[in-house]
mmCIF file with all atom_site columns, C-alpha atoms in Angstrom:
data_model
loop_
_atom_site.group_PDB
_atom_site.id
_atom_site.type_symbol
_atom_site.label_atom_id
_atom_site.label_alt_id
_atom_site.label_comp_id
_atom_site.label_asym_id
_atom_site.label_entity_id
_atom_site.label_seq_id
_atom_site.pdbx_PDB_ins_code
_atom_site.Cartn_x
_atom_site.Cartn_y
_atom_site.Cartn_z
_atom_site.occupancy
_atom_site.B_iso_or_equiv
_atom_site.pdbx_formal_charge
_atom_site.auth_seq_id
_atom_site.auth_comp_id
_atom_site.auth_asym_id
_atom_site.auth_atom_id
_atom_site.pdbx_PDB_model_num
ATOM 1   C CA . UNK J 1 1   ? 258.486 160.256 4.704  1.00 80.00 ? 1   UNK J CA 1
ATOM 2   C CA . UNK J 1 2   ? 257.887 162.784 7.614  1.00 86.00 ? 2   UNK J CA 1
ATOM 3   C CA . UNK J 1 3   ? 258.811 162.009 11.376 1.00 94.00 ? 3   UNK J CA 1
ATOM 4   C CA . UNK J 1 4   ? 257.620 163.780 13.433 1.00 97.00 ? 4   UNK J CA 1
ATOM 5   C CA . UNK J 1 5   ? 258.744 163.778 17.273 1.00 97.00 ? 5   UNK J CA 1
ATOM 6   C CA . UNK J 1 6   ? 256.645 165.812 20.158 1.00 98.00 ? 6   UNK J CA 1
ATOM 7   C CA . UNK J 1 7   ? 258.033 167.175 23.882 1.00 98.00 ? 7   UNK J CA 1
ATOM 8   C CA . UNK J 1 8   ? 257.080 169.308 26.202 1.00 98.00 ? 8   UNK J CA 1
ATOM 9   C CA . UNK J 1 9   ? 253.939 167.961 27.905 1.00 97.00 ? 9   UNK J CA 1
ATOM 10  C CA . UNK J 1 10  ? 253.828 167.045 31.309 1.00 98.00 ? 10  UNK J CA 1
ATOM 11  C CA . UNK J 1 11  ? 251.994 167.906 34.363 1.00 98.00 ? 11  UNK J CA 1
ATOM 12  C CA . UNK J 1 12  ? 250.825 171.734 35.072 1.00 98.00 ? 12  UNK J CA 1
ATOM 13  C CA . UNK J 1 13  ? 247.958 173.235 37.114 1.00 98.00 ? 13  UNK J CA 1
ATOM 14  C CA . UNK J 1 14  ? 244.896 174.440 36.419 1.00 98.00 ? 14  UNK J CA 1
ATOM 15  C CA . UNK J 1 15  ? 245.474 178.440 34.799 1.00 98.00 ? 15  UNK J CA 1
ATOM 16  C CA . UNK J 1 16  ? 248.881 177.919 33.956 1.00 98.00 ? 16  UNK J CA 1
ATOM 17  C CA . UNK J 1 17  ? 251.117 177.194 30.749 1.00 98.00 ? 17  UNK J CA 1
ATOM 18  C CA . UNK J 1 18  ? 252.993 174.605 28.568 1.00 98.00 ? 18  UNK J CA 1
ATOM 19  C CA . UNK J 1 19  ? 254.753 174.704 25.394 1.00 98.00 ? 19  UNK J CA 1
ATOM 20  C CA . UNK J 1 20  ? 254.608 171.970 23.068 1.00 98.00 ? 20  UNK J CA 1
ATOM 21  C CA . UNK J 1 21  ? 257.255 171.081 20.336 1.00 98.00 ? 21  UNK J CA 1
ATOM 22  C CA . UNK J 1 22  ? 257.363 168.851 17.529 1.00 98.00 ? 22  UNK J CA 1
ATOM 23  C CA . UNK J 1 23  ? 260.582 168.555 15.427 1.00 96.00 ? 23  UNK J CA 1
ATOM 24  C CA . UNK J 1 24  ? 260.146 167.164 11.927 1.00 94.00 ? 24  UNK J CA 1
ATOM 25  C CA . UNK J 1 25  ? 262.930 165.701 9.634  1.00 91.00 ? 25  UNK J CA 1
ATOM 26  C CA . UNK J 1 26  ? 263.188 162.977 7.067  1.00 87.00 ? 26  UNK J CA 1
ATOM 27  C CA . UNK J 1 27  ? 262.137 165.490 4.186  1.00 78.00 ? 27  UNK J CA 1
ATOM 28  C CA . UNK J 1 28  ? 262.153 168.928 3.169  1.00 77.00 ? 28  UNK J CA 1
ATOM 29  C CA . UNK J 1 29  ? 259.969 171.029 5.621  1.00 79.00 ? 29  UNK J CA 1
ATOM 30  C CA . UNK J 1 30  ? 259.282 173.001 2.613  1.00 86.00 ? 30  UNK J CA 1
ATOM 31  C CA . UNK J 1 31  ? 255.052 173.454 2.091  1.00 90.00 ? 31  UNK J CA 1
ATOM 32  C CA . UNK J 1 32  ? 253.767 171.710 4.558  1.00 93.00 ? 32  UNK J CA 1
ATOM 33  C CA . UNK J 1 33  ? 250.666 172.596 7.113  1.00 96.00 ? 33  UNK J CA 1
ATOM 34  C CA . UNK J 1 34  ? 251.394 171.268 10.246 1.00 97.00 ? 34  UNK J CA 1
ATOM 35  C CA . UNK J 1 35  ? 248.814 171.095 13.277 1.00 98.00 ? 35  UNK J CA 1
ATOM 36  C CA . UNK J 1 36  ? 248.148 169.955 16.560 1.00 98.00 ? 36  UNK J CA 1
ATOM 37  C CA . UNK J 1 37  ? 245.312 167.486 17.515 1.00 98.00 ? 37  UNK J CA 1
ATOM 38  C CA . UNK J 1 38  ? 244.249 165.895 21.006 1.00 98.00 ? 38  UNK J CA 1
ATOM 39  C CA . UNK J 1 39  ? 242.653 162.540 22.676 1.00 98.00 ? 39  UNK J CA 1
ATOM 40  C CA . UNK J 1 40  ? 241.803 161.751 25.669 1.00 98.00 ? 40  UNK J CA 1
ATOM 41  C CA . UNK J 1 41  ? 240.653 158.092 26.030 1.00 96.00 ? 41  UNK J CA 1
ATOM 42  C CA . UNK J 1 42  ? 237.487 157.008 24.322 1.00 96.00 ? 42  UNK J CA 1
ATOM 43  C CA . UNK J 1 43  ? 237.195 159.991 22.408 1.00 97.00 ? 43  UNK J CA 1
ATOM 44  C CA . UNK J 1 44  ? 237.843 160.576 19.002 1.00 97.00 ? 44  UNK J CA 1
ATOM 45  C CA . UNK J 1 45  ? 240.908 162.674 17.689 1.00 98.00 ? 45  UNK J CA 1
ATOM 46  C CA . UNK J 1 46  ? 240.124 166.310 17.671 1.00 98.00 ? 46  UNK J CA 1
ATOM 47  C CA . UNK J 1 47  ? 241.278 169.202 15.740 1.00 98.00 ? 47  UNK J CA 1
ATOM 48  C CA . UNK J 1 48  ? 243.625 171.838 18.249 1.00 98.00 ? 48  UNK J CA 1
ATOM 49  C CA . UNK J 1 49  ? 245.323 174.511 15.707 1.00 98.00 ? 49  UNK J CA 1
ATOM 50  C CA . UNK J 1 50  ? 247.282 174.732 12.386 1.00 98.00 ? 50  UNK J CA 1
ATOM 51  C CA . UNK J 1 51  ? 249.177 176.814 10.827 1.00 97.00 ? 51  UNK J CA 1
ATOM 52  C CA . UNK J 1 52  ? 250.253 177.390 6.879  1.00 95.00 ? 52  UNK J CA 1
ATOM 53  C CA . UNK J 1 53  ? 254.145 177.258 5.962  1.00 92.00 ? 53  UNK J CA 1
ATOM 54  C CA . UNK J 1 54  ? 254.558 180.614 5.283  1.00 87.00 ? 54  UNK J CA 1
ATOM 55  C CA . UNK J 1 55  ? 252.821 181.432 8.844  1.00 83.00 ? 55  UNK J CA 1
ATOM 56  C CA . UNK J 1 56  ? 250.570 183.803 7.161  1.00 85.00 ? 56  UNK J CA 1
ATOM 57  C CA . UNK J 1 57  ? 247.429 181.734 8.150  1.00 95.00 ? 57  UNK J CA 1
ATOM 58  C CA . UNK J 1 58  ? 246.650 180.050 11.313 1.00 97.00 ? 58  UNK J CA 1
ATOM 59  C CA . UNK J 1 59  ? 242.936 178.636 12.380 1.00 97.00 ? 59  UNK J CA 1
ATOM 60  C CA . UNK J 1 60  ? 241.849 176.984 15.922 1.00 98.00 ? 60  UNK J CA 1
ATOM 61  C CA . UNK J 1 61  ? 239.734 174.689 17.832 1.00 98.00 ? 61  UNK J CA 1
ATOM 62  C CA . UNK J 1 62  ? 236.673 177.337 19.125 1.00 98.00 ? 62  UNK J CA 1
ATOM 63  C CA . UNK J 1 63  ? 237.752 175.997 22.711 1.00 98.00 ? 63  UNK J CA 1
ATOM 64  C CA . UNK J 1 64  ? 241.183 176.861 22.133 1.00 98.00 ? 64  UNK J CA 1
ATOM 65  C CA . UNK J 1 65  ? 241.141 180.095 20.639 1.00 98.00 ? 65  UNK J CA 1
ATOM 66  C CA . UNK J 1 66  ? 242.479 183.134 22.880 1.00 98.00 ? 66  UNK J CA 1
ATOM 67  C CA . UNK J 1 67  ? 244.433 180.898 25.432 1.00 98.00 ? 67  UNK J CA 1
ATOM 68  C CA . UNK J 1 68  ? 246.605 178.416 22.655 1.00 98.00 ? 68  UNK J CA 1
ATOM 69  C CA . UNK J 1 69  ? 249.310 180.099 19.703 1.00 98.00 ? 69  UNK J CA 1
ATOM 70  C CA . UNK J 1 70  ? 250.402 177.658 17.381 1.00 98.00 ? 70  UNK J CA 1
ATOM 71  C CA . UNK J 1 71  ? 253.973 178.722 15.587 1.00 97.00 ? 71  UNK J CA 1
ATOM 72  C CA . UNK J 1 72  ? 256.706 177.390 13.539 1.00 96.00 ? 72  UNK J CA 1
ATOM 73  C CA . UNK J 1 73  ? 260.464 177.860 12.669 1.00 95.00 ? 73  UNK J CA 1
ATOM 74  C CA . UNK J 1 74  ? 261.097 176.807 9.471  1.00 94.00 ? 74  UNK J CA 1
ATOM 75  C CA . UNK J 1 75  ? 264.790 177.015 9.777  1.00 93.00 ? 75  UNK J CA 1
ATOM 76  C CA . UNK J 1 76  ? 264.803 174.401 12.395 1.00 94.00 ? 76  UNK J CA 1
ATOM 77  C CA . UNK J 1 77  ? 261.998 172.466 11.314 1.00 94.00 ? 77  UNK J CA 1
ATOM 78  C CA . UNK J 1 78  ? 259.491 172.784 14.341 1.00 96.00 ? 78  UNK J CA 1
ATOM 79  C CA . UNK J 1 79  ? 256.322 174.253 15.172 1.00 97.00 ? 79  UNK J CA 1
ATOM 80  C CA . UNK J 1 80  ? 255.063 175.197 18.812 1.00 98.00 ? 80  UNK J CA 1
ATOM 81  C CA . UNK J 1 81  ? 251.929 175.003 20.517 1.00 98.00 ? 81  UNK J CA 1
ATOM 82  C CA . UNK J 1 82  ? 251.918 177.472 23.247 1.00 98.00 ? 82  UNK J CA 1
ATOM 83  C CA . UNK J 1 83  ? 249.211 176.918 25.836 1.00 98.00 ? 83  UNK J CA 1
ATOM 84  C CA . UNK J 1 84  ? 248.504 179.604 28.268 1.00 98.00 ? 84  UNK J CA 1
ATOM 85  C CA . UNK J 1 85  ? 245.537 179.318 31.185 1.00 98.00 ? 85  UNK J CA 1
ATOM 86  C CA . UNK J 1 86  ? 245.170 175.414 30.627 1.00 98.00 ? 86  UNK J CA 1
ATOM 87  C CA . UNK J 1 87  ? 242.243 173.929 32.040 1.00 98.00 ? 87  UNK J CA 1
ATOM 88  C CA . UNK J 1 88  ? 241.164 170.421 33.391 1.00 97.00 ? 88  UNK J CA 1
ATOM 89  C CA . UNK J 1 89  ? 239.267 169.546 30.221 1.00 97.00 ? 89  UNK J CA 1
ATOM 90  C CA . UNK J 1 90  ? 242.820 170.682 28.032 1.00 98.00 ? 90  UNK J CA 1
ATOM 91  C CA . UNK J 1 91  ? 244.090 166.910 29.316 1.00 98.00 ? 91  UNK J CA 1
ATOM 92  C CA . UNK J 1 92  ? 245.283 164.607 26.392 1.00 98.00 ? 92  UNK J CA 1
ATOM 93  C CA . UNK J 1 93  ? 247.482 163.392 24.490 1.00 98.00 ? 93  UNK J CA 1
ATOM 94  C CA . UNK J 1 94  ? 248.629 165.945 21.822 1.00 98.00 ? 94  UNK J CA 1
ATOM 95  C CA . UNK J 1 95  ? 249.897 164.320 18.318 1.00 98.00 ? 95  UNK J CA 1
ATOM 96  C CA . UNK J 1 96  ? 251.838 167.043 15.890 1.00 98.00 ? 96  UNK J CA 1
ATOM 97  C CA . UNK J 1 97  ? 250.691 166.079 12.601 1.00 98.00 ? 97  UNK J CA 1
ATOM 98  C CA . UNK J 1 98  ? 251.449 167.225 8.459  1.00 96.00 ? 98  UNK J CA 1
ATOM 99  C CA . UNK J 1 99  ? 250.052 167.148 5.521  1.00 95.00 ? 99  UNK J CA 1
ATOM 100 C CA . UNK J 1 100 ? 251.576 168.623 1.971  1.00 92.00 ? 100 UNK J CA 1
ATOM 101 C CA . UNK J 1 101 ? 249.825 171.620 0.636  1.00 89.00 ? 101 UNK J CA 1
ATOM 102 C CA . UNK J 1 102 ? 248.286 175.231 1.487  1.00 88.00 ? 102 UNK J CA 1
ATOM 103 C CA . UNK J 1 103 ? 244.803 174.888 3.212  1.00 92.00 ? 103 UNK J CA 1
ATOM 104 C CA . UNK J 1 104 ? 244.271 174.197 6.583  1.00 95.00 ? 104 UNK J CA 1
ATOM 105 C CA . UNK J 1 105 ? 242.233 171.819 7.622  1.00 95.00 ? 105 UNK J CA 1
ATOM 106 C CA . UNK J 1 106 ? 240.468 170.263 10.905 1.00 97.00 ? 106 UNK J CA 1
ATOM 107 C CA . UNK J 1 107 ? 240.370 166.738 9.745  1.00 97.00 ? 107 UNK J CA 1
ATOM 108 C CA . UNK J 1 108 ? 242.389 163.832 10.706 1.00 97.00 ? 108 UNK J CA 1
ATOM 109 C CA . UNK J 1 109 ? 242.100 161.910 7.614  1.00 97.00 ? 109 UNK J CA 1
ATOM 110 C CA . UNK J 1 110 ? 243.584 165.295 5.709  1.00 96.00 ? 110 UNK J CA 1
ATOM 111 C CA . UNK J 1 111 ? 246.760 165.086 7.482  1.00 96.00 ? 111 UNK J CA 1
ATOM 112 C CA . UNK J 1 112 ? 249.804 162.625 5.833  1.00 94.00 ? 112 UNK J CA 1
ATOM 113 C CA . UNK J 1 113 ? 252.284 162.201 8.901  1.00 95.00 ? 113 UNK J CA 1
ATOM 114 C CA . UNK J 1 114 ? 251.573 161.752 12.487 1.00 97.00 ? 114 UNK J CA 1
ATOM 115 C CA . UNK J 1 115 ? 254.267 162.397 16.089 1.00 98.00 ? 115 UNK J CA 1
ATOM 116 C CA . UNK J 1 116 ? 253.848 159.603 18.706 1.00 97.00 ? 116 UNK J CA 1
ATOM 117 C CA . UNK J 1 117 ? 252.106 161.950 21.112 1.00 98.00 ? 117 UNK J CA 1
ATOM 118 C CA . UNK J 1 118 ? 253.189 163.648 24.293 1.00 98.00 ? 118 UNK J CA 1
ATOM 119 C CA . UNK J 1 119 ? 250.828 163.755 27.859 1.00 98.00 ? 119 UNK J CA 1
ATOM 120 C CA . UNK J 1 120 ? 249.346 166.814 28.407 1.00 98.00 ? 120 UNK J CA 1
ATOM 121 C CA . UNK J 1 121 ? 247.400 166.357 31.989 1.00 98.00 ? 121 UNK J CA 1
ATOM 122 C CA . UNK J 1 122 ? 246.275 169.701 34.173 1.00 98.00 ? 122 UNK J CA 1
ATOM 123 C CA . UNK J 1 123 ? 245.109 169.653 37.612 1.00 97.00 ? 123 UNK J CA 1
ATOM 124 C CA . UNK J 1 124 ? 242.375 171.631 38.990 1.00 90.00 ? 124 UNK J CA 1
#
């Protein structure tokens, strides 16, 4: 079993940034593809970023790509979303997820383990 834990959302403006962490333990790290996924209420889950274990392959959301940088640290077991020039329609809650293998993916049902969520709300 994975746990995952999020911080780092909160309230920003419209245009500027946030950086998102999600700490894993309860297992080895070790070949997993994490990613980051967002709701807002009423809407279904959607796909943000992910990013391989070996960092050597990352993919994003079209409306994300440019302003977000997913990372990780494997050495402390957490990966990053970095969001620069946030915008109004970037409020939701953000989830860190995982799921065991190599390919990325942009589907919920792909991903094994799921963080509680941290508020992500921008004001225009």
């Amino acid at each position: 079993q994975v746990q995952l834990v999020e911080s780092g959302g909160g309230l920003v403006q419209a245009g500027g940034s946030l950086r998102l962490s999600c700490a894993a333990s309860g297992r080895s790290f070790v070949g997993y593809v994490m990613g980051w996924f967002r709701q807002t209420p009423g809407k279904e889950r959607e796909f943000v970023a992910a990013i391989t274990y070996s960092r050597s392959s990352t993919y994003y959301a079209e409306s994300v790509k440019g302003r977000f940088t997913i990372s990780r640290d494997n050495a402390k077991n957490t990966v990053y979303l970095q969001m620069n020039s946030l915008k109004s329609e970037d409020t939701a809650v953000y989830y860190c997820a995982a799921r065991f293998g190599t390919w990325l993916s942009d589907e919920v049902h792909k991903y094994d383990f799921w963080g509680q969520g941290t508020q992500v709300t921008v004001s225009s």
